MMTF fields as JSON, N, C-alpha, C and O atoms, coordinates in Angstrom:
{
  "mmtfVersion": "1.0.0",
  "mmtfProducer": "UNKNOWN",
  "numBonds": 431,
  "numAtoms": 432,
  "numGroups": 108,
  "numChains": 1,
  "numModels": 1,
  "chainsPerModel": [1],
  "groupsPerChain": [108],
  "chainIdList": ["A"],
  "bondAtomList": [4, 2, 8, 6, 12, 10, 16, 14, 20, 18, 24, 22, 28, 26, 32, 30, 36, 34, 40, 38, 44, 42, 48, 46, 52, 50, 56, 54, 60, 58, 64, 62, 68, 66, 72, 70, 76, 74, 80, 78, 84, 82, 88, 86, 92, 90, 96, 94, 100, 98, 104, 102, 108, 106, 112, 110, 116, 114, 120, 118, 124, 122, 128, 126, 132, 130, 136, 134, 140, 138, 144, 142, 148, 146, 152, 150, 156, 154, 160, 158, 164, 162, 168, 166, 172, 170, 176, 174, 180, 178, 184, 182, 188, 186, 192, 190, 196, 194, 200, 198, 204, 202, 208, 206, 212, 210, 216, 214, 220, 218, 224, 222, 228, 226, 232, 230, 236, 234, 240, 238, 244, 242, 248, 246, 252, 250, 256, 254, 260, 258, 264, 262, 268, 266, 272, 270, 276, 274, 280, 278, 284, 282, 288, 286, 292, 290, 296, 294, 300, 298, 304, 302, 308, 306, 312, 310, 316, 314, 320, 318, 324, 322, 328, 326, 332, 330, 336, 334, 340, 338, 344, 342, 348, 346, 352, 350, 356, 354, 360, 358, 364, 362, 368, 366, 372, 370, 376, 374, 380, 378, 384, 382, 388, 386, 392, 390, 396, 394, 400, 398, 404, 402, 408, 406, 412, 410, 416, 414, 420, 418, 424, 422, 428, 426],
  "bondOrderList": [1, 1, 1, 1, 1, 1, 1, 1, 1, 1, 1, 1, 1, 1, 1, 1, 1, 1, 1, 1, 1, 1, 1, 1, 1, 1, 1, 1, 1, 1, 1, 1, 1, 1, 1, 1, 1, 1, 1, 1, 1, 1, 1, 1, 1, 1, 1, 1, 1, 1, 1, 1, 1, 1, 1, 1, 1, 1, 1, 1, 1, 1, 1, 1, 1, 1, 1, 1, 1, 1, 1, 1, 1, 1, 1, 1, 1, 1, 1, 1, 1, 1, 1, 1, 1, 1, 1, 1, 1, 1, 1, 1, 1, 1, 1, 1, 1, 1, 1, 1, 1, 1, 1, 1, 1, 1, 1],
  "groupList": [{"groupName": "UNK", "atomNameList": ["N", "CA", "C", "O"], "elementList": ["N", "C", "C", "O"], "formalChargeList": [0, 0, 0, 0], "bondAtomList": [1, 0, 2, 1, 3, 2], "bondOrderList": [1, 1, 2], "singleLetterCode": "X", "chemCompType": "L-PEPTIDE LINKING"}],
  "groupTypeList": [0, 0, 0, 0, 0, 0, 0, 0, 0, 0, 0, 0, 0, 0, 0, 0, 0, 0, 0, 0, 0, 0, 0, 0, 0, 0, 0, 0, 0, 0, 0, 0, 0, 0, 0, 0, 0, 0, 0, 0, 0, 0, 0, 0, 0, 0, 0, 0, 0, 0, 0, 0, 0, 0, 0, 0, 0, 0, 0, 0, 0, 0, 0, 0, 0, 0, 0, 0, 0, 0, 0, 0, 0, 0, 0, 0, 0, 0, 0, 0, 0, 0, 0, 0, 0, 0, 0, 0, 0, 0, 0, 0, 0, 0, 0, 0, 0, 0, 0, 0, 0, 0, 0, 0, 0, 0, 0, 0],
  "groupIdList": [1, 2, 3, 4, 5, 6, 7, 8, 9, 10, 11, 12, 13, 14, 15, 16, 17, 18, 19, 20, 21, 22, 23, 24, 25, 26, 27, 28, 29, 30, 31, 32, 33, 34, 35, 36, 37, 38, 39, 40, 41, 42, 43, 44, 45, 46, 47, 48, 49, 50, 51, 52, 53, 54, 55, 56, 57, 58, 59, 60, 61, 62, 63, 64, 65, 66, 67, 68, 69, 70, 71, 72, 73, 74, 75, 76, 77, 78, 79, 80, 81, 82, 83, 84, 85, 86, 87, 88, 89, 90, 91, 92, 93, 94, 95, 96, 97, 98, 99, 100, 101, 102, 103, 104, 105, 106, 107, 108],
  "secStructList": [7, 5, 7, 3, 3, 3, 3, 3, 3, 3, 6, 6, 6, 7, 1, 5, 7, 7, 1, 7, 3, 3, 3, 3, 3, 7, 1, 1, 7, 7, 3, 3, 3, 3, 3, 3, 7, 7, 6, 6, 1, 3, 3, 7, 7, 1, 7, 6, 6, 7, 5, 7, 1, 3, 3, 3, 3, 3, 3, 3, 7, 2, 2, 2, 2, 2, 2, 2, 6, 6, 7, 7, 7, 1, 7, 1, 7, 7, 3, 3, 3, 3, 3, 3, 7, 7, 1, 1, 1, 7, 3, 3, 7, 7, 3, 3, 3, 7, 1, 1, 7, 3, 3, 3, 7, 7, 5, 7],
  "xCoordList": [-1.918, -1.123, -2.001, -3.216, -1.149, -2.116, -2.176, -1.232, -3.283, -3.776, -3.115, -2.381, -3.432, -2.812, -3.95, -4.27, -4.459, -5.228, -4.702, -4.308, -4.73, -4.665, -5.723, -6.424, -5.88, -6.393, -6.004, -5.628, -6.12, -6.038, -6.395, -6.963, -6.323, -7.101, -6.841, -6.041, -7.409, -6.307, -7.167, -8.306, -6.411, -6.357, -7.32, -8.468, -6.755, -7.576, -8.443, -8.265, -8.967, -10.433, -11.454, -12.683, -10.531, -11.389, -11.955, -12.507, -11.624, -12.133, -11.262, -10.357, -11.114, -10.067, -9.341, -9.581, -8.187, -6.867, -7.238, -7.187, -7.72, -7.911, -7.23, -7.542, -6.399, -5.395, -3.752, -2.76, -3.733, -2.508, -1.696, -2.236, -0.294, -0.265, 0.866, 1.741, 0.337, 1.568, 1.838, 1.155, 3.304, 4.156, 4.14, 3.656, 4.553, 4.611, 6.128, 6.396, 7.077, 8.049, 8.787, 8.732, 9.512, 9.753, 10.714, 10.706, 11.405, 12.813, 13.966, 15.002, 14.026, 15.201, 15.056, 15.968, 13.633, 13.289, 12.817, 12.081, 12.682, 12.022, 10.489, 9.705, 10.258, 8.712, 7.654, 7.505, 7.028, 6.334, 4.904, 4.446, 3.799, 2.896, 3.023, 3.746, 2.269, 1.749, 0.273, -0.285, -0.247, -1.848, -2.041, -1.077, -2.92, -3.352, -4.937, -5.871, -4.585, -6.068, -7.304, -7.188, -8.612, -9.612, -10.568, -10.303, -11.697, -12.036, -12.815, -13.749, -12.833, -13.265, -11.642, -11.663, -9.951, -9.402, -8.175, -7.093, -9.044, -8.759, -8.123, -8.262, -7.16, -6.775, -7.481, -7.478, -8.116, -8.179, -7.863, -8.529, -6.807, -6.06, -4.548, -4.206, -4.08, -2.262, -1.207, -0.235, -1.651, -0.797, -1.594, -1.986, -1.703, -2.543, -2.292, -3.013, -0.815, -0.482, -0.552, -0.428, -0.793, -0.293, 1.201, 2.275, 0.871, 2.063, 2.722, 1.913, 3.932, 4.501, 5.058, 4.76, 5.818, 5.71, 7.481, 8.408, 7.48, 8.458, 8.458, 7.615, 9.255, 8.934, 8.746, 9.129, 8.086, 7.42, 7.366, 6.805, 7.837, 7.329, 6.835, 7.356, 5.635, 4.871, 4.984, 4.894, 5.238, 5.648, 4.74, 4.473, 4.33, 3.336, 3.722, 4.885, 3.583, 4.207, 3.52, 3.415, 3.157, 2.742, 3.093, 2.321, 4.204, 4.776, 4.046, 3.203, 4.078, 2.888, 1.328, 0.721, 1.058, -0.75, -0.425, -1.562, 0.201, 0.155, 0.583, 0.266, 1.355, 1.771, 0.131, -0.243, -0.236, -1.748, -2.534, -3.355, -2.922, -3.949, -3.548, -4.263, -2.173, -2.097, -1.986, -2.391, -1.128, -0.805, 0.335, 1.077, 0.858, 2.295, 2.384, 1.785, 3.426, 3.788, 4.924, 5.763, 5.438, 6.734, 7.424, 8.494, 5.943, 7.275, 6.699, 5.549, 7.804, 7.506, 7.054, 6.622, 7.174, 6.784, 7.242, 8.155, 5.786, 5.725, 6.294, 6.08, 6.901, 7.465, 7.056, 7.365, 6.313, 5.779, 6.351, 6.226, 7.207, 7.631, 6.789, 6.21, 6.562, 5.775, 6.229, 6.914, 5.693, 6.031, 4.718, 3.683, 5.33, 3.971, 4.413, 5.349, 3.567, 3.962, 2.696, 2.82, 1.585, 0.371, 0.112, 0.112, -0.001, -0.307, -1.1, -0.923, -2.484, -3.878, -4.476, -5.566, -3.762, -4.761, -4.56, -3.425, -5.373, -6.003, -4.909, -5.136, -3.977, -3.134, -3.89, -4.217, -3.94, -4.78, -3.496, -3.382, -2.73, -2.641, -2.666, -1.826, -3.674, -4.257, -3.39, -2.701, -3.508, -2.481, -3.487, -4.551, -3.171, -3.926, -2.698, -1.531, -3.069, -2.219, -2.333, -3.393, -1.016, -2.094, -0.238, 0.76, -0.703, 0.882, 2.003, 3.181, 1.81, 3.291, 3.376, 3.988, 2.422, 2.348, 1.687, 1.108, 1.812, 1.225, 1.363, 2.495, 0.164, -0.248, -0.493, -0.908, -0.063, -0.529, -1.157, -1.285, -1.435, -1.625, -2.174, -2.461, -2.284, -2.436, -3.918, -4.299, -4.707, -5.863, -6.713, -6.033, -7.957, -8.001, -9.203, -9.343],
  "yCoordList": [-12.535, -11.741, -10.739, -10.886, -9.495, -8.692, -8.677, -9.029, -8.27, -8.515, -7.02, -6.119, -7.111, -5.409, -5.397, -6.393, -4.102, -4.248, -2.642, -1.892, -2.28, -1.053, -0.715, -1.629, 0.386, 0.921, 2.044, 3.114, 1.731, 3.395, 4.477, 4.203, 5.642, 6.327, 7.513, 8.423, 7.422, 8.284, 9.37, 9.508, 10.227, 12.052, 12.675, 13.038, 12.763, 13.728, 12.713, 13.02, 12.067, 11.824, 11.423, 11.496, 10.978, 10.828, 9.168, 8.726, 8.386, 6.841, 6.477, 7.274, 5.06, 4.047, 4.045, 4.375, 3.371, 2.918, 1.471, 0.881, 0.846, -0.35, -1.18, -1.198, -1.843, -2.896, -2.407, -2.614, -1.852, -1.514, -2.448, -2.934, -2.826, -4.304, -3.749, -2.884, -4.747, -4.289, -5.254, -6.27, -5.12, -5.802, -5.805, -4.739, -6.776, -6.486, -7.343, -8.437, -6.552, -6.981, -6.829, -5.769, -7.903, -7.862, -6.989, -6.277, -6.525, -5.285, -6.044, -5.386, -7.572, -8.057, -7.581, -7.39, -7.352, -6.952, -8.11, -7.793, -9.754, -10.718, -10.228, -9.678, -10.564, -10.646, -11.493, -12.701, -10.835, -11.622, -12.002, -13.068, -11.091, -11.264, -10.242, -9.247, -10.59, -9.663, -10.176, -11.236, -8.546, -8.455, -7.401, -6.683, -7.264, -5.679, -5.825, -6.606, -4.385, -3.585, -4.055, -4.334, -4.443, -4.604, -3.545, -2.379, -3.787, -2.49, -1.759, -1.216, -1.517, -0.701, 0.207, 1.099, -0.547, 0.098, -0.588, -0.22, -1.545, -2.239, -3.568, -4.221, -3.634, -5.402, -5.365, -4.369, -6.371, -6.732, -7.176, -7.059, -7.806, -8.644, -9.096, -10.084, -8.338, -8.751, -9.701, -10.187, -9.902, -10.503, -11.614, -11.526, -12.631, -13.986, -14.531, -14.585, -14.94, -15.424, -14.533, -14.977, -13.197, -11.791, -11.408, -11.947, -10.212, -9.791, -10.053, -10.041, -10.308, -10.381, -8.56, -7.644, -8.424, -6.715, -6.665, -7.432, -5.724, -5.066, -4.362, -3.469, -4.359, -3.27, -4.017, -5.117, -3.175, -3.665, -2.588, -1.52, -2.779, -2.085, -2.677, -3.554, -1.994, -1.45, -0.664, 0.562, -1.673, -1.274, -0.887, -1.863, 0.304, 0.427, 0.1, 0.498, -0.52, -0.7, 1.076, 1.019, 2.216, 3.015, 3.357, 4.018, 2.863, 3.078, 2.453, 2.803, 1.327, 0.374, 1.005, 1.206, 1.201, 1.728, 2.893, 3.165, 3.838, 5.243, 4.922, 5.88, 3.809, 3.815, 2.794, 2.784, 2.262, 0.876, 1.951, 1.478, 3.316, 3.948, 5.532, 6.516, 5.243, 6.35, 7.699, 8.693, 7.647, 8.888, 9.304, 8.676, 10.409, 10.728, 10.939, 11.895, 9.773, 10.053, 10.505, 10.535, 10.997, 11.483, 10.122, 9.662, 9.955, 8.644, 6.766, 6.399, 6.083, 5.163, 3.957, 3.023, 3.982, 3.299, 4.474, 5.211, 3.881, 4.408, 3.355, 2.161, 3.699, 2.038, 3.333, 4.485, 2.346, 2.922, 1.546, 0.341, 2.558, 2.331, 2.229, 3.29, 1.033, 1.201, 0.248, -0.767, 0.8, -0.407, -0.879, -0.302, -2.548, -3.124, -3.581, -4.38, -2.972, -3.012, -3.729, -4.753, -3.164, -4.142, -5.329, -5.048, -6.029, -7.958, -7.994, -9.129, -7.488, -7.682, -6.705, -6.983, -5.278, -4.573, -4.745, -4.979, -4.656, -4.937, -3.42, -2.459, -3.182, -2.148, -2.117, -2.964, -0.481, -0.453, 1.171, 2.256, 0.714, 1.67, 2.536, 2.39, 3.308, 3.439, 4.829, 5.524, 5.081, 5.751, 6.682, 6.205, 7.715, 8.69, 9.016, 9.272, 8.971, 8.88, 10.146, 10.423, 10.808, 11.789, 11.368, 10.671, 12.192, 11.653, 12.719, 12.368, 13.488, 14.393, 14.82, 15.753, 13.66, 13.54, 12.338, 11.48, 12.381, 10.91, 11.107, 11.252, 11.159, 10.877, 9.327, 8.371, 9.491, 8.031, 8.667, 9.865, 7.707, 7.988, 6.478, 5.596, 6.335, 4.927, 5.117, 5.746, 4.416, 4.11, 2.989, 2.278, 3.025, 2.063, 0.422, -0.632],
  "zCoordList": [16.166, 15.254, 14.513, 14.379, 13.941, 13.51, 11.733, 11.026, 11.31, 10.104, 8.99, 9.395, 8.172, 7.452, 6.207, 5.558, 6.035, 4.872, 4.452, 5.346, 3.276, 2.52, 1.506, 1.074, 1.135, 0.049, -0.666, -0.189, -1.89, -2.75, -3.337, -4.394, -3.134, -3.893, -4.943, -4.729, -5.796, -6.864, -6.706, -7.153, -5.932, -5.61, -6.809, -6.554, -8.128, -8.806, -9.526, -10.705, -9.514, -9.921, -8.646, -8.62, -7.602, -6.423, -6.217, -5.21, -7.541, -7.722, -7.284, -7.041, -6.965, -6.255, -7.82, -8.981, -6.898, -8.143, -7.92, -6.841, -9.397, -9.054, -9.863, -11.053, -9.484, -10.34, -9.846, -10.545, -8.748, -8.264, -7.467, -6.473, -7.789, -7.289, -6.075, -6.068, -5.059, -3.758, -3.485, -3.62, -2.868, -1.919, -0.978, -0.596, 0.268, 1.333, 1.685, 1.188, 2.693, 2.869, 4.155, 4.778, 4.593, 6.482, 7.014, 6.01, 7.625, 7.86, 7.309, 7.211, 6.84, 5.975, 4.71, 3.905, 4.512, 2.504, 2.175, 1.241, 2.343, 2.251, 1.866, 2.639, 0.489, 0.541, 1.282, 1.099, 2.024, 2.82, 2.076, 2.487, 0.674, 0.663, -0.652, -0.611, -1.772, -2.878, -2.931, -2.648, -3.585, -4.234, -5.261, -5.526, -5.734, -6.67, -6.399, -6.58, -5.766, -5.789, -5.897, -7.09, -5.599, -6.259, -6.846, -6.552, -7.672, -8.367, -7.387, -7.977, -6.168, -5.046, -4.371, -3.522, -5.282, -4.95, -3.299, -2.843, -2.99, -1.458, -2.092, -3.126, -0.633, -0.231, 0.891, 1.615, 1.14, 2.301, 3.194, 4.223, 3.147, 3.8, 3.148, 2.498, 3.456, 2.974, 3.592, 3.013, 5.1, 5.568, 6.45, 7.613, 5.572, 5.61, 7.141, 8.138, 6.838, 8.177, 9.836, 10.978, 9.348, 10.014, 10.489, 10.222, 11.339, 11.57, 12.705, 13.633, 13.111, 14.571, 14.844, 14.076, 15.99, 16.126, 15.328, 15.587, 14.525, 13.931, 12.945, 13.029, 11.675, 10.807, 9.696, 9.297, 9.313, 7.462, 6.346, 6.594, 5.315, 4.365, 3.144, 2.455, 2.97, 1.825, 0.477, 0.411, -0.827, -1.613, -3.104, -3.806, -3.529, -4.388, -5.482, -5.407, -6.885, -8.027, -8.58, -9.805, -8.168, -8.912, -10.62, -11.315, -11.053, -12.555, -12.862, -13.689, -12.34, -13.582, -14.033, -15.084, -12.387, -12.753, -13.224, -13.607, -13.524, -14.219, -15.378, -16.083, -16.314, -17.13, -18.199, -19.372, -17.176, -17.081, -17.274, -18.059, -17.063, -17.014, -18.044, -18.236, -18.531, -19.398, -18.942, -19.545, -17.296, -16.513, -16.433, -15.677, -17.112, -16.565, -15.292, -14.798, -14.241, -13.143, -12.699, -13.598, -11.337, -11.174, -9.994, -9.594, -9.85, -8.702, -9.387, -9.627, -9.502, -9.942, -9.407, -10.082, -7.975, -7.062, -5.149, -4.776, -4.491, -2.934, -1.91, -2.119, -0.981, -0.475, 1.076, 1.377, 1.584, 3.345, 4.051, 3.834, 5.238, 5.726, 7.214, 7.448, 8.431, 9.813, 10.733, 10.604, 11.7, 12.691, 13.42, 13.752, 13.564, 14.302, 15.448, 15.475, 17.001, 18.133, 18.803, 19.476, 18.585, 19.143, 18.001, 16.803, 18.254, 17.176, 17.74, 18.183, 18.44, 18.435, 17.557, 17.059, 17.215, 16.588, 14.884, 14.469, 14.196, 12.72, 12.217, 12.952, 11.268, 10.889, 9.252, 8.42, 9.377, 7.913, 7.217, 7.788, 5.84, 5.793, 4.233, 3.345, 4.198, 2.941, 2.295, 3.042, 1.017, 0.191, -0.788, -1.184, -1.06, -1.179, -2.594, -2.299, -3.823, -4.943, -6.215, -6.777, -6.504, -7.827, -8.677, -8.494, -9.439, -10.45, -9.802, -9.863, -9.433, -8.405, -6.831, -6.312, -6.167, -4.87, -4.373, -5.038, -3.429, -2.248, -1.033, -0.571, -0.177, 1.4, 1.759, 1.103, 3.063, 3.327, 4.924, 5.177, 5.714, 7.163, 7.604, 6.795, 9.397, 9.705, 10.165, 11.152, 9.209, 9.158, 10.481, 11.22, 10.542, 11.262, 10.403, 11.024]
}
């Protein structure tokens, strides 16, 4: 089964977002797994048990850490949406954060 790790990074200072807490949840919405950030910004590992192939989403609490760090934001939480088709390969997908935008892309 495959593993999932993320990281964050807050756009305009360029440092990790560290204390950002995520969800992880199955295509029913069932939480499958929570963490927040470490101070490098990373989980390493979100999905203990791993993944079988289907869809998952990824849910950022962003209100909290912008409200935790004294940032006016415009979105209050990021919810990424993916699919998992290979369960041998390691899925990484990291989030690129500022207070009136967000990138993501599938990392390796």
């Amino acid at each position: 089964m495959s593993d999932l790790s993320t990281h964050v990074l807050d756009a305009v200072t360029g440092k990790p977002a560290s204390g950002l807490t995520v969800i992880l949840y199955d295509s029913e919405g069932a939480e499958l797994a929570s963490s927040t950030t470490d101070s490098d910004g990373r989980i390493g590992s979100l999905a203990g048990r791993g993944l079988t192939e289907g869809v998952y989403r990824l849910l950022f609490d962003t209100g909290k850490w912008f409200a935790d760090n004294h940032i006016e934001g415009f979105y209050p939480e990021v919810a990424i949406t993916f699919s998992v088709t290979d369960t041998t390969r390691h899925h990484h997908v990291p989030l690129l954060l500022s207070p009136f935008a967000y990138s993501t892309y599938r990392g390796s």
